[in-house]
Amino acid sequence: VAIDRDCVVVGHSAEIQTIAWSPCGLHLASGGKDRDVVIWDAWTGRGVAALKGHWDDVLAVAFSHDGQRVAGGGGGYDGRVFVWDVPHTRGAKAGE
Protein backbone atom coordinates (compact mmCIF):
# COMPACT_ATOMS: atom_id res chain seq x y z
CA VAL A 1 0.00 0.00 0.00
CA ALA A 2 1.50 3.31 -1.03
CA ILE A 3 0.42 6.37 0.88
CA ASP A 4 1.18 9.61 -0.92
CA ARG A 5 0.08 11.87 1.93
CA ASP A 6 0.71 12.23 5.61
CA CYS A 7 -1.33 9.70 7.54
CA VAL A 8 -2.12 10.00 11.23
CA VAL A 9 -3.64 6.92 12.81
CA VAL A 10 -5.54 6.89 16.07
CA GLY A 11 -5.84 3.68 18.05
CA HIS A 12 -2.99 3.34 20.54
CA SER A 13 -2.69 5.46 23.64
CA ALA A 14 1.10 4.97 23.84
CA GLU A 15 4.09 4.27 21.60
CA ILE A 16 3.79 1.50 18.99
CA GLN A 17 6.46 -1.18 19.46
CA THR A 18 5.80 -3.59 16.58
CA ILE A 19 3.79 -3.91 13.37
CA ALA A 20 2.96 -6.68 10.88
CA TRP A 21 1.11 -6.92 7.55
CA SER A 22 -1.67 -9.45 7.03
CA PRO A 23 -1.00 -12.00 4.27
CA CYS A 24 -3.65 -10.39 2.04
CA GLY A 25 -2.06 -6.95 2.48
CA LEU A 26 -5.34 -5.33 3.51
CA HIS A 27 -4.69 -5.11 7.25
CA LEU A 28 -1.94 -4.28 9.70
CA ALA A 29 -1.55 -5.38 13.29
CA SER A 30 0.35 -3.26 15.77
CA GLY A 31 1.36 -3.76 19.38
CA GLY A 32 2.37 -1.10 21.81
CA LYS A 33 3.30 0.16 25.22
CA ASP A 34 -0.41 0.53 25.97
CA ARG A 35 -0.61 -3.32 26.11
CA ASP A 36 -3.03 -3.52 23.16
CA VAL A 37 -2.92 -5.15 19.75
CA VAL A 38 -4.75 -3.03 17.18
CA ILE A 39 -5.92 -4.27 13.78
CA TRP A 40 -5.90 -1.55 11.11
CA ASP A 41 -7.49 -1.16 7.71
CA ALA A 42 -4.39 -0.47 5.59
CA TRP A 43 -6.27 1.62 3.03
CA THR A 44 -8.06 3.98 5.39
CA GLY A 45 -5.66 3.98 8.34
CA ARG A 46 -8.60 3.33 10.68
CA GLY A 47 -8.35 1.00 13.64
CA VAL A 48 -10.94 -1.74 13.21
CA ALA A 49 -10.30 -3.84 16.34
CA ALA A 50 -8.50 -3.41 19.66
CA LEU A 51 -7.43 -6.70 21.23
CA LYS A 52 -6.75 -6.59 24.94
CA GLY A 53 -5.37 -8.90 27.60
CA HIS A 54 -1.64 -8.27 27.97
CA TRP A 55 -0.24 -7.08 31.29
CA ASP A 56 2.80 -5.33 29.80
CA ASP A 57 4.10 -3.92 26.50
CA VAL A 58 3.31 -5.88 23.34
CA LEU A 59 6.66 -6.52 21.66
CA ALA A 60 5.66 -8.80 18.78
CA VAL A 61 2.64 -9.33 16.50
CA ALA A 62 2.10 -11.77 13.65
CA PHE A 63 -0.77 -12.94 11.47
CA SER A 64 -1.37 -16.62 10.77
CA HIS A 65 -0.60 -17.75 7.21
CA ASP A 66 -4.31 -17.54 6.29
CA GLY A 67 -4.83 -14.15 7.99
CA GLN A 68 -7.62 -15.49 10.20
CA ARG A 69 -5.73 -15.11 13.47
CA VAL A 70 -3.26 -12.68 14.97
CA ALA A 71 -0.81 -13.34 17.78
CA GLY A 72 0.61 -10.80 20.20
CA GLY A 73 3.63 -11.42 22.42
CA GLY A 74 4.02 -9.52 25.67
CA GLY A 75 7.28 -8.44 27.20
CA GLY A 76 8.45 -7.60 30.69
CA TYR A 77 6.63 -9.48 33.44
CA ASP A 78 3.85 -10.51 31.01
CA GLY A 79 5.76 -12.98 28.84
CA ARG A 80 2.51 -14.40 27.38
CA VAL A 81 1.38 -14.93 23.82
CA PHE A 82 -2.28 -14.38 22.96
CA VAL A 83 -3.90 -15.60 19.76
CA TRP A 84 -7.14 -13.95 18.64
CA ASP A 85 -9.53 -14.73 15.80
CA VAL A 86 -9.76 -11.87 13.31
CA PRO A 87 -13.17 -12.47 11.67
CA HIS A 88 -13.05 -9.49 9.28
CA THR A 89 -10.07 -11.06 7.44
CA ARG A 90 -11.68 -14.48 6.90
CA GLY A 91 -11.67 -15.52 3.28
CA ALA A 92 -9.20 -12.83 2.18
CA LYS A 93 -6.47 -14.22 -0.04
CA ALA A 94 -3.15 -12.73 -1.03
CA GLY A 95 -3.58 -10.51 -4.06
CA GLU A 96 -7.27 -9.73 -3.51
GROMACS .gro file of C-alpha atoms in nm, residues 1-9 21-22 24-28 39-48 95-96:
model
   28
    1VAL     CA    1   0.000   0.000   0.000
    2ALA     CA    2   0.150   0.331  -0.103
    3ILE     CA    3   0.042   0.637   0.088
    4ASP     CA    4   0.118   0.961  -0.092
    5ARG     CA    5   0.008   1.187   0.193
    6ASP     CA    6   0.071   1.223   0.561
    7CYS     CA    7  -0.133   0.970   0.754
    8VAL     CA    8  -0.212   1.000   1.123
    9VAL     CA    9  -0.364   0.692   1.281
   21TRP     CA   10   0.111  -0.692   0.755
   22SER     CA   11  -0.167  -0.945   0.703
   24CYS     CA   12  -0.365  -1.039   0.204
   25GLY     CA   13  -0.206  -0.695   0.248
   26LEU     CA   14  -0.534  -0.533   0.351
   27HIS     CA   15  -0.469  -0.511   0.725
   28LEU     CA   16  -0.194  -0.428   0.970
   39ILE     CA   17  -0.592  -0.427   1.378
   40TRP     CA   18  -0.590  -0.155   1.111
   41ASP     CA   19  -0.749  -0.116   0.771
   42ALA     CA   20  -0.439  -0.047   0.559
   43TRP     CA   21  -0.627   0.162   0.303
   44THR     CA   22  -0.806   0.398   0.539
   45GLY     CA   23  -0.566   0.398   0.834
   46ARG     CA   24  -0.860   0.333   1.068
   47GLY     CA   25  -0.835   0.100   1.364
   48VAL     CA   26  -1.094  -0.174   1.321
   95GLY     CA   27  -0.358  -1.051  -0.406
   96GLU     CA   28  -0.727  -0.973  -0.351
   0.00000   0.00000   0.00000
